[in-house]
Short mmCIF file of C-alpha atoms in Angstrom, two decimals:
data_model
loop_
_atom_site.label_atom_id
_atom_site.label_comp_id
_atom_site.label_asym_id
_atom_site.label_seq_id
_atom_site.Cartn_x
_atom_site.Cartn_y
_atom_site.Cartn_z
CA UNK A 1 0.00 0.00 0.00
CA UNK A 2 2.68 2.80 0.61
CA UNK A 3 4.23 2.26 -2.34
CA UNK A 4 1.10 1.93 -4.18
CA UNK A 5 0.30 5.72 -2.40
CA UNK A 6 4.06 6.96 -3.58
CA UNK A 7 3.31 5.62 -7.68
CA UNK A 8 -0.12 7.91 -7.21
CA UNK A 9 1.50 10.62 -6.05
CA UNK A 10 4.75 11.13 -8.31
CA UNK A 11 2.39 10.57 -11.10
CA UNK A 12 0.39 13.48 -9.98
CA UNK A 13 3.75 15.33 -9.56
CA UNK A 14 4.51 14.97 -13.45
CA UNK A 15 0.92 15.26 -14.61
CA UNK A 16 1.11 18.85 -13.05
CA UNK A 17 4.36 19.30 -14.40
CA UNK A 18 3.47 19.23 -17.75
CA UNK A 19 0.55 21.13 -17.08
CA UNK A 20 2.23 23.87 -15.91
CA UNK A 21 4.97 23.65 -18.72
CA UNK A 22 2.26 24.02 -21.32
CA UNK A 23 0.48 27.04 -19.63
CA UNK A 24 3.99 28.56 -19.83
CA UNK A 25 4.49 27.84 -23.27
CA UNK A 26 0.93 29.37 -23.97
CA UNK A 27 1.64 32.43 -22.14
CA UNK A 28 5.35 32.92 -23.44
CA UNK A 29 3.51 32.32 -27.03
CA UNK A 30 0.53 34.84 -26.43
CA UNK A 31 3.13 37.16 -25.14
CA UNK A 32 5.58 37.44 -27.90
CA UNK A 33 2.44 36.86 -31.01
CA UNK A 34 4.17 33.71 -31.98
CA UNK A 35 0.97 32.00 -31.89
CA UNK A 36 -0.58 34.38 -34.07
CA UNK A 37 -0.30 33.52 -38.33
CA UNK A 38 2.57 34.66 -39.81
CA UNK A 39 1.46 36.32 -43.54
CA UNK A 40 3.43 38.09 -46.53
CA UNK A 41 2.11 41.17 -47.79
CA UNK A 42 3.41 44.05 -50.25
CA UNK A 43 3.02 47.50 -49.97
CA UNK A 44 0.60 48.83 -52.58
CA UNK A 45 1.68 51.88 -54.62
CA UNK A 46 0.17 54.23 -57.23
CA UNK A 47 1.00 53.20 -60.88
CA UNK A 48 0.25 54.73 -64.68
CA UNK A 49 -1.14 51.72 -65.95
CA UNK A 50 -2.28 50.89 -69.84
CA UNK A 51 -5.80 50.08 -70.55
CA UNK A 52 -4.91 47.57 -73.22
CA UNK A 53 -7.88 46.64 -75.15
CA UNK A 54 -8.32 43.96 -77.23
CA UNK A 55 -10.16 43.45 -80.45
CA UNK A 56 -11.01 41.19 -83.20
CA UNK A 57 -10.61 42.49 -86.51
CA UNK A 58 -9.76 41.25 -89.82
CA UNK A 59 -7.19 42.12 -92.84
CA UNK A 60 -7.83 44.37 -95.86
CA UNK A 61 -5.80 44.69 -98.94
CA UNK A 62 -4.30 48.14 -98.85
CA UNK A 63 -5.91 48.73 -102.50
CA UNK A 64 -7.86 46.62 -104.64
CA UNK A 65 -8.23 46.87 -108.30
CA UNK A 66 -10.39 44.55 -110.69
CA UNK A 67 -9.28 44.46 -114.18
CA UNK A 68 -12.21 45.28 -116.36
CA UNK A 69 -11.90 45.70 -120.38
CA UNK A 70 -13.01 49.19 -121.83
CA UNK A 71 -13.23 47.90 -125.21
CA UNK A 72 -15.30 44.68 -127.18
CA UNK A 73 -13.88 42.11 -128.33
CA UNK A 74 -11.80 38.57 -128.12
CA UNK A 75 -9.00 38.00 -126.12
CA UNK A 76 -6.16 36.91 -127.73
CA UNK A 77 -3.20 36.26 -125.16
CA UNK A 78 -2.84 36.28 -121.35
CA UNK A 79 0.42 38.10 -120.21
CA UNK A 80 0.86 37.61 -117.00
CA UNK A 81 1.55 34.57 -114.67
CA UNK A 82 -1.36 33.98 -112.57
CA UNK A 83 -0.14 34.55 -108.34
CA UNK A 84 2.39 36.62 -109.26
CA UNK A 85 3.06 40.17 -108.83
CA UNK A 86 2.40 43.07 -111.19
CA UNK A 87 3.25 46.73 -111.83
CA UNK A 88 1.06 49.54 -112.39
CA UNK A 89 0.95 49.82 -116.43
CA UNK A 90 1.94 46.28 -117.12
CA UNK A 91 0.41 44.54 -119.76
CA UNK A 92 -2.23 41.95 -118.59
CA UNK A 93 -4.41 41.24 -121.89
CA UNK A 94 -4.78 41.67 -125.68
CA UNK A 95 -7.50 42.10 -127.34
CA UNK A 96 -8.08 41.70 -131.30
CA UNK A 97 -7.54 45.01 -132.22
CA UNK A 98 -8.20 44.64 -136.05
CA UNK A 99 -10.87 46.70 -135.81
CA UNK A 100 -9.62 49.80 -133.26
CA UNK A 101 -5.96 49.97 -135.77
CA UNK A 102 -8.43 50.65 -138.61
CA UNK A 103 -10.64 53.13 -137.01
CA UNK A 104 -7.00 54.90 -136.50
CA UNK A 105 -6.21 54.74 -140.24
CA UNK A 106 -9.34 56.16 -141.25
CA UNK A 107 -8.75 58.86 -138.45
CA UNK A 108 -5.66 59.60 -139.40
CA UNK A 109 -6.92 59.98 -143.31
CA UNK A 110 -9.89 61.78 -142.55
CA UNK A 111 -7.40 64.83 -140.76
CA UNK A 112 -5.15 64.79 -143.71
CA UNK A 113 -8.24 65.66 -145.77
CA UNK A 114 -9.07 68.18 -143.54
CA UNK A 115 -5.96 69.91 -143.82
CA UNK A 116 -5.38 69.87 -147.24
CA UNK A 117 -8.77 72.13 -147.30
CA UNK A 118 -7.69 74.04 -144.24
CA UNK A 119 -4.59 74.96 -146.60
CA UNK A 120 -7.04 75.69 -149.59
CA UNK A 121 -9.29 77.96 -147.84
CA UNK A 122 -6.22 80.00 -146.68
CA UNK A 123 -4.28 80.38 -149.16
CA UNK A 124 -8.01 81.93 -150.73
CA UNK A 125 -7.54 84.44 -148.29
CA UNK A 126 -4.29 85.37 -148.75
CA UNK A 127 -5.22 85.79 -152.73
CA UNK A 128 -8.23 87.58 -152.11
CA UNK A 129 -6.42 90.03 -149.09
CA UNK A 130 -5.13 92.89 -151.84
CA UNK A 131 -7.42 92.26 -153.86
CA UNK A 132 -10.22 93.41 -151.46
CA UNK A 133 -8.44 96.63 -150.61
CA UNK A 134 -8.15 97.89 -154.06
CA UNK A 135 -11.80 97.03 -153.97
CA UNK A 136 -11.39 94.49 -157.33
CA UNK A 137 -14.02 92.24 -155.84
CA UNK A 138 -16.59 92.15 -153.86
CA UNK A 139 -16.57 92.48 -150.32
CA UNK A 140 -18.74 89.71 -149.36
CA UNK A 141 -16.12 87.41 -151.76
CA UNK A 142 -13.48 88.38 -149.30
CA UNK A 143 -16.13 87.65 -146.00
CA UNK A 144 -17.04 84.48 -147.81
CA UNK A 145 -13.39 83.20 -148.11
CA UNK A 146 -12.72 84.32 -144.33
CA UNK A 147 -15.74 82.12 -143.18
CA UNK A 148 -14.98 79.12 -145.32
CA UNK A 149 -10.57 78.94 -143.80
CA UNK A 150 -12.04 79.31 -140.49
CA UNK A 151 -14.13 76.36 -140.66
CA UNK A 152 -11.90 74.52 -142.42
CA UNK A 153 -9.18 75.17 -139.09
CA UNK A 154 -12.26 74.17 -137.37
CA UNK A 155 -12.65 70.44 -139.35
CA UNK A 156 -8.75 69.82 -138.31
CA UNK A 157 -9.07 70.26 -134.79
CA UNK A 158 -12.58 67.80 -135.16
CA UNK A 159 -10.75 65.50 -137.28
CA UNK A 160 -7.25 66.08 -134.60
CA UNK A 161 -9.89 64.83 -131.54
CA UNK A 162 -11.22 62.07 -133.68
CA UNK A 163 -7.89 60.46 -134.41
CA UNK A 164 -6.86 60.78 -130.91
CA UNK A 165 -9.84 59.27 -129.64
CA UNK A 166 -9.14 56.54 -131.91
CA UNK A 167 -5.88 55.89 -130.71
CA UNK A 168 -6.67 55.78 -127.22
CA UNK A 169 -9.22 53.13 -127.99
CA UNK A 170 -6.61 51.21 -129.68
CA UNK A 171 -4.37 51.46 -126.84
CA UNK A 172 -7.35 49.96 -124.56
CA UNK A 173 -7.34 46.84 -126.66
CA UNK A 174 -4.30 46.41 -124.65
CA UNK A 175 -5.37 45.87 -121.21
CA UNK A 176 -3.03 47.22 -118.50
CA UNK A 177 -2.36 46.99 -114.46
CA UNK A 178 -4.05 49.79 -112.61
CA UNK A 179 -2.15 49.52 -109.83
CA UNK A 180 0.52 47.20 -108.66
CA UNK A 181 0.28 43.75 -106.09
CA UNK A 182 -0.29 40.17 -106.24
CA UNK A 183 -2.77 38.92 -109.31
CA UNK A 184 -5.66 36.48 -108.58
CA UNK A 185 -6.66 33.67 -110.76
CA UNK A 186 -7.41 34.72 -114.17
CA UNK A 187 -11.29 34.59 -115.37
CA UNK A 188 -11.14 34.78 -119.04
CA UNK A 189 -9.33 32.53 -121.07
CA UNK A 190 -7.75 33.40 -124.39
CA UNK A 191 -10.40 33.16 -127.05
CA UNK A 192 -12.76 34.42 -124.90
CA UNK A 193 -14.88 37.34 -126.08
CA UNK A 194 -15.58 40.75 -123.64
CA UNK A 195 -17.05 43.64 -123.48
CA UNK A 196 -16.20 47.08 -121.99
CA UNK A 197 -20.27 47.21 -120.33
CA UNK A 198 -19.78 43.45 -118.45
CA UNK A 199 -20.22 42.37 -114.76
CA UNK A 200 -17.56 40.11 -114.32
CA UNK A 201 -13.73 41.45 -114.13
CA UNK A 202 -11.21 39.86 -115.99
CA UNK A 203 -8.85 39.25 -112.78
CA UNK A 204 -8.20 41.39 -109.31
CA UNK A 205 -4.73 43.06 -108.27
CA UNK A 206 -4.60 43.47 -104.22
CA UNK A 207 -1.65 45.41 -102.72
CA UNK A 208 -1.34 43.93 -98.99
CA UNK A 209 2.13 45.68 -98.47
CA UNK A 210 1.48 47.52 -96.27
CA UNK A 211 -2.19 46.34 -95.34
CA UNK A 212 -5.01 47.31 -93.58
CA UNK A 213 -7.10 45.63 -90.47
CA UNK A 214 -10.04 46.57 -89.92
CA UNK A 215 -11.75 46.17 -86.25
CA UNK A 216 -15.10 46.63 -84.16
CA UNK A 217 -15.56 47.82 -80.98
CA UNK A 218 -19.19 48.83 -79.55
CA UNK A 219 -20.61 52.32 -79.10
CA UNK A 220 -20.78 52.07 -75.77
CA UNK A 221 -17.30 51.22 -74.97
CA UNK A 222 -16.38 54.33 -77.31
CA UNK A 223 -18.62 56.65 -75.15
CA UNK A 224 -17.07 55.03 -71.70
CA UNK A 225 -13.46 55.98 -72.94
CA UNK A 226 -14.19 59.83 -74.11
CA UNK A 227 -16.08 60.51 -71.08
CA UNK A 228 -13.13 59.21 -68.89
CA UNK A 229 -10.72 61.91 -71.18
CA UNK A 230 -12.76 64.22 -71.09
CA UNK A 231 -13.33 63.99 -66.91
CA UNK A 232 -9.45 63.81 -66.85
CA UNK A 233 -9.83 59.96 -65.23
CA UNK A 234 -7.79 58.51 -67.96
CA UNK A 235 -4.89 59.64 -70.07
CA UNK A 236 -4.80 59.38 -73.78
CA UNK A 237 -2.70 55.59 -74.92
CA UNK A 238 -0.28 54.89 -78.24
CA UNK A 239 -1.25 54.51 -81.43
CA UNK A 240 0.98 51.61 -81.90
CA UNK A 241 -1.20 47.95 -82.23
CA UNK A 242 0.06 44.72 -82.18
CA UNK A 243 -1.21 41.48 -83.36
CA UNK A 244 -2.24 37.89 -82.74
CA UNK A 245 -2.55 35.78 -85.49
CA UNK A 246 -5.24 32.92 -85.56
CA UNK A 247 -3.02 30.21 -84.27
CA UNK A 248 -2.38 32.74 -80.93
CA UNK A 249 1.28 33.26 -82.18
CA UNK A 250 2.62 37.32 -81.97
CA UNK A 251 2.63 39.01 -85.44
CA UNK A 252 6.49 40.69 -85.73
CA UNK A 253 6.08 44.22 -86.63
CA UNK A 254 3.67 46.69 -84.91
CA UNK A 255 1.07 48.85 -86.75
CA UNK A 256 -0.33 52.21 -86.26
CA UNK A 257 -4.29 53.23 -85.66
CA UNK A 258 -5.32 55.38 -88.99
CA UNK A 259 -8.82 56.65 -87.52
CA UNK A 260 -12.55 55.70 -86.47
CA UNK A 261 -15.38 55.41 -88.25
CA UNK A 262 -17.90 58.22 -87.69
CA UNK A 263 -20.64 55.84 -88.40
CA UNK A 264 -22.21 53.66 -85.71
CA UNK A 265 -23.03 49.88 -87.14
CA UNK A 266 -27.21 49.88 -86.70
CA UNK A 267 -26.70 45.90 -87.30
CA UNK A 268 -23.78 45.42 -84.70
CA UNK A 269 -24.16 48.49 -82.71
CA UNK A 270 -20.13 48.96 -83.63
CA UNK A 271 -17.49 51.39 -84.46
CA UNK A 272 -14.70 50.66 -86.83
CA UNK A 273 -11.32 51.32 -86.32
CA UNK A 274 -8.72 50.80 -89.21
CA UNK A 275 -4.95 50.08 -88.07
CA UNK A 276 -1.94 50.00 -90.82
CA UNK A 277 0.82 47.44 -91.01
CA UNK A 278 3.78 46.69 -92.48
CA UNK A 279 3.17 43.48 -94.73
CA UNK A 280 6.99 43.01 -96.11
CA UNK A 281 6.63 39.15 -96.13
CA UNK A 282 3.26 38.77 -97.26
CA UNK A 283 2.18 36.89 -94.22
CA UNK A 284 -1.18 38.82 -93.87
CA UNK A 285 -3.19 37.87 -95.96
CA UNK A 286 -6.28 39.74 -96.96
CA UNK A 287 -9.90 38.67 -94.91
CA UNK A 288 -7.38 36.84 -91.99
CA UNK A 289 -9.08 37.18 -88.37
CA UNK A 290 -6.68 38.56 -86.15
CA UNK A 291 -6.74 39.89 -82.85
CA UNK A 292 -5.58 43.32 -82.17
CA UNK A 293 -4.33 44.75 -79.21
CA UNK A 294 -3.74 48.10 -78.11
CA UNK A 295 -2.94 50.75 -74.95
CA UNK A 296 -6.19 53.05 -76.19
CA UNK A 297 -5.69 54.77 -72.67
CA UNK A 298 -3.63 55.12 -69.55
CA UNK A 299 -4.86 55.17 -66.00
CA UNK A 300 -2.40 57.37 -63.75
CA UNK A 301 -3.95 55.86 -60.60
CA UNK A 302 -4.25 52.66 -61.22
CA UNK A 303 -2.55 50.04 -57.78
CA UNK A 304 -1.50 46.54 -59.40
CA UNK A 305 -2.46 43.56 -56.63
CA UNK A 306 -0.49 40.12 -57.21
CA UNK A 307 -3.45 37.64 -58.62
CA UNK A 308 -2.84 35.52 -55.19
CA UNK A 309 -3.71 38.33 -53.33
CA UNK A 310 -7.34 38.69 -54.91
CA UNK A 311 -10.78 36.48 -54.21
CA UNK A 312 -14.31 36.67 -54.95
CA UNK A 313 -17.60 36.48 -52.57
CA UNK A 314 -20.10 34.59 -54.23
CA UNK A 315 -21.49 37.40 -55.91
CA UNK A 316 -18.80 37.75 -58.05
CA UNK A 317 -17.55 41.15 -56.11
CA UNK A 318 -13.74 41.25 -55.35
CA UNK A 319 -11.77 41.50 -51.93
CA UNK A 320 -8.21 41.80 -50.64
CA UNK A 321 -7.05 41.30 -47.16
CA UNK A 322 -4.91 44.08 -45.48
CA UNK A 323 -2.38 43.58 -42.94
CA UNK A 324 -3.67 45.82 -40.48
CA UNK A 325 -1.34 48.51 -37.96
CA UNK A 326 -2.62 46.55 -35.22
CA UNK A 327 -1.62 43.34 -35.87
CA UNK A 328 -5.40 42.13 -37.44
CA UNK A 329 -6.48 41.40 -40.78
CA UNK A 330 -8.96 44.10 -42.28
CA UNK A 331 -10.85 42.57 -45.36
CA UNK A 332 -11.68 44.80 -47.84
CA UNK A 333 -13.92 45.09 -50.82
CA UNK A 334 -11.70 46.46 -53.82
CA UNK A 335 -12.98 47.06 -57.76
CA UNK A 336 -10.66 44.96 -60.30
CA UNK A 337 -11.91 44.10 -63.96
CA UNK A 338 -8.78 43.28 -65.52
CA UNK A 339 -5.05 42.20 -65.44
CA UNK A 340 -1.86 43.39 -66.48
CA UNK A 341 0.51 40.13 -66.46
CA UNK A 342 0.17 38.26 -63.40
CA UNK A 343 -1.74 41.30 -61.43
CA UNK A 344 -4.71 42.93 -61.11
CA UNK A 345 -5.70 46.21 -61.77
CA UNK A 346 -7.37 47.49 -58.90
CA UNK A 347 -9.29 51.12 -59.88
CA UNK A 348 -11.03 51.65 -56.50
CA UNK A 349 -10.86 50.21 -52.40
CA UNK A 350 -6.84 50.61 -51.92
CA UNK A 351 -4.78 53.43 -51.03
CA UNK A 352 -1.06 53.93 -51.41
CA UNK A 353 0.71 52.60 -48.47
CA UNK A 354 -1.79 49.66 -47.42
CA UNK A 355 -0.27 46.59 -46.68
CA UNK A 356 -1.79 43.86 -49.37
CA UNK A 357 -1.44 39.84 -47.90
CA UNK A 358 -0.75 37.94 -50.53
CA UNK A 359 0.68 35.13 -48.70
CA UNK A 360 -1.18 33.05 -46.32
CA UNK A 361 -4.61 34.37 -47.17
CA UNK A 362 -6.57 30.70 -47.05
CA UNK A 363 -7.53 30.93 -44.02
CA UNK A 364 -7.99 34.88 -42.56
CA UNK A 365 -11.16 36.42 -41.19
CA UNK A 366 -11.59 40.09 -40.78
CA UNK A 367 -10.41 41.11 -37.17
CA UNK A 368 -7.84 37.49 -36.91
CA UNK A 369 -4.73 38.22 -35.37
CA UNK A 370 -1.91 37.92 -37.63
CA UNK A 371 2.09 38.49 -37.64
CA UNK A 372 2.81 40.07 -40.99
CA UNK A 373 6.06 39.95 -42.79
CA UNK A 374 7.03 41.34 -46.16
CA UNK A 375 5.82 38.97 -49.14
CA UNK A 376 8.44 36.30 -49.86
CA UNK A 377 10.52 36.42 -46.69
CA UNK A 378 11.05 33.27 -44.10
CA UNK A 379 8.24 31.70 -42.44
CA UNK A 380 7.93 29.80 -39.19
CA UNK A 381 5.83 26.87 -40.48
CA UNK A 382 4.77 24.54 -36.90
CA UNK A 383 6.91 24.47 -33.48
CA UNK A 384 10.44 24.86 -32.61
CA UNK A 385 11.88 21.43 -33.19
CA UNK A 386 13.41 21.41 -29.17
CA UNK A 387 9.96 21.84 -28.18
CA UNK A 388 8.57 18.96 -30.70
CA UNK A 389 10.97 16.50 -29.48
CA UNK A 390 10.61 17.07 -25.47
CA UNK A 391 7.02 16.66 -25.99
CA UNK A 392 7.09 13.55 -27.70
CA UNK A 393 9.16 12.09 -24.71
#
């Protein structure tokens, strides 16, 4: 029995041992924080941040030509290689032009005629000049001869029009590049008769160095943007676009805006907006979708939060949670509708100077006492490993 009695009590020695050894740890921990959550947090500051906006547009051939004939008749050779590219004058097609050489021969005979009585009639009047003044004939003779040399200078320069027109008729039987770029397929085939009033051209030229793209963007958006220059809330962006091409790769040279439509879409409720690029290697291609993207403003006040940092209620509506100056964590409903990289742009809810946690957030609740640390730096993750192991024994 006593030593039954003696087992009792030193076990009742070392239960309240350890007792008291873990009310010291507690207090020691509630007195230095240690028990409190260490989290990471960055210091938010005040940036000029891009409103990049984004866009879906497609490509349009800088100019576009179709090759019509301006003259009837059968086509009698192609002259150009179909694909390829053309200059501005170069022959394309030829046309019988029997008929247009002969209209310039007759032309041509028709002035000589002309002239030779243009040469008559004058040399009437020189004859009949003297004559006139020493009154030897009569002076409606000498009207007469007047009248008939001036319409016969007027029959040259009819005849002069006529063979010109003529020629520039036969010079259409040879059909020529308006403009230069890359030749489609050809329609007509030699042998093939046309006709200067017909629907259908012959072939069309597109120039796509440089080359246009052509995008939409609502009304509404539009309107949203000029207010927000015109209030001062925004800054004006760059001109400068770049593109995506359809499989998501990065087009390699940058393009400028051109202007806006002044016309608003009353099928799409859109705006268009016409960028310019640089096309040296033909790899736009004209009616490609691409996606543009540009900086069409800047916000001066805009505070970029790390993505971790950010989570939604179940409305949708976006929080952060501050490290506050006592030690607690201060949730805090914030207004972000975008991202820049691997932030968010927050536009309203943060000031300069707040401490943002991005580290450790799973598990806060407005008011919980936390230690905060900047983002990044060492964390004590569980107990002191001195402590772990004399507990265990």
């Amino acid at each position: 029995m006593p030593e039954k009695r003696s087992l009792l009590l030193a076990g009742a020695l070392w239960a309240a041992t350890l007792s008291l050894g873990a009310c010291s740890d507690q207090a020691d921990e509630s007195k230095t924080g240690r028990g409190a959550p260490q989290v990471g947090f960055v210091v938010a500051k005040v940036e000029a941040v891009p409103v990049t906006t984004s866009l879906g547009g497609r490509t349009v051939a800088f100019e576009t030509s179709e090759v019509r004939p301006q003259v009837n008749g059968l086509i009698r050779r192609r002259l150009f290689t179909e694909g390829g590219f053309v200059r501005a004058g170069q022959p394309l097609y030829q046309i019988d032009a029997s008929l247009y050489q002969a209209a310039v021969d007759q032309a041509a005979a028709n002035l000589a005629s002309a002239r030779a009585s243009a040469q008559a009639a004058e040399e009437r009047v020189r004859r009949f000049a003297p004559l006139a003044k020493m009154q030897a004939i009569a002076e409606q003779d000498y009207t007469d001869a007047l009248a008939e040399a001036r319409v016969a200078r007027a029959a040259v320069a009819q005849n002069n029009a006529a063979l010109e027109t003529a020629r520039i008729t036969l010079r259409y039987a040879t059909i020529t590049a308006p403009i230069s770029g890359r030749i489609g397929r050809s329609l007509a085939t030699p042998g093939a008769l046309v006709s200067a009033s017909q629907a259908t051209p012959l072939a069309v030229i597109q120039q796509t160095d440089p080359i246009y793209v052509d995008m939409q963007q609502s009304s509404a958006e539009l309107t949203t943007l000029r207010q927000a220059l015109e209030s001062g809330g925004v800054a004006a962006g760059s001109t400068s676009v770049r593109l995506r091409l359809e499989d998501g790769s990065a087009y390699g040279f940058a393009g400028t805006v051109q202007f806006s439509d002044i016309t608003v879409s009353e099928a799409t409720g859109t705006v268009t907006l016409r960028a310019r690029f640089p096309n040296p290697k033909g790899v736009l291609l004209p009616g490609m979708f691409v996606t543009a993207l540009f900086d069409q403003a800047i916000n001066p006040r805009a505070i970029l939060v790390p993505q971790a940092a950010l989570q939604r209620d179940f409305d949708g509506s976006a929080f952060v949670y501050l490290a506050g100056t006592d030690n607690k964590a201060i949730r805090r409903k914030v207004t972000a509708d975008r991202t820049v990289g691997a932030n968010w742009v927050v536009t309203d809810g943060l000031k300069a100077g707040e401490r943002v946690i991005t580290q450790g957030v799973g598990n806060l609740k407005q008011g919980a006492p936390i230690t905060a640390v900047p983002a990044n730096s060492v964390q004590r993750v569980g107990a002191p490993a001195a402590k772990t192991a004399e507990k265990s024994q």
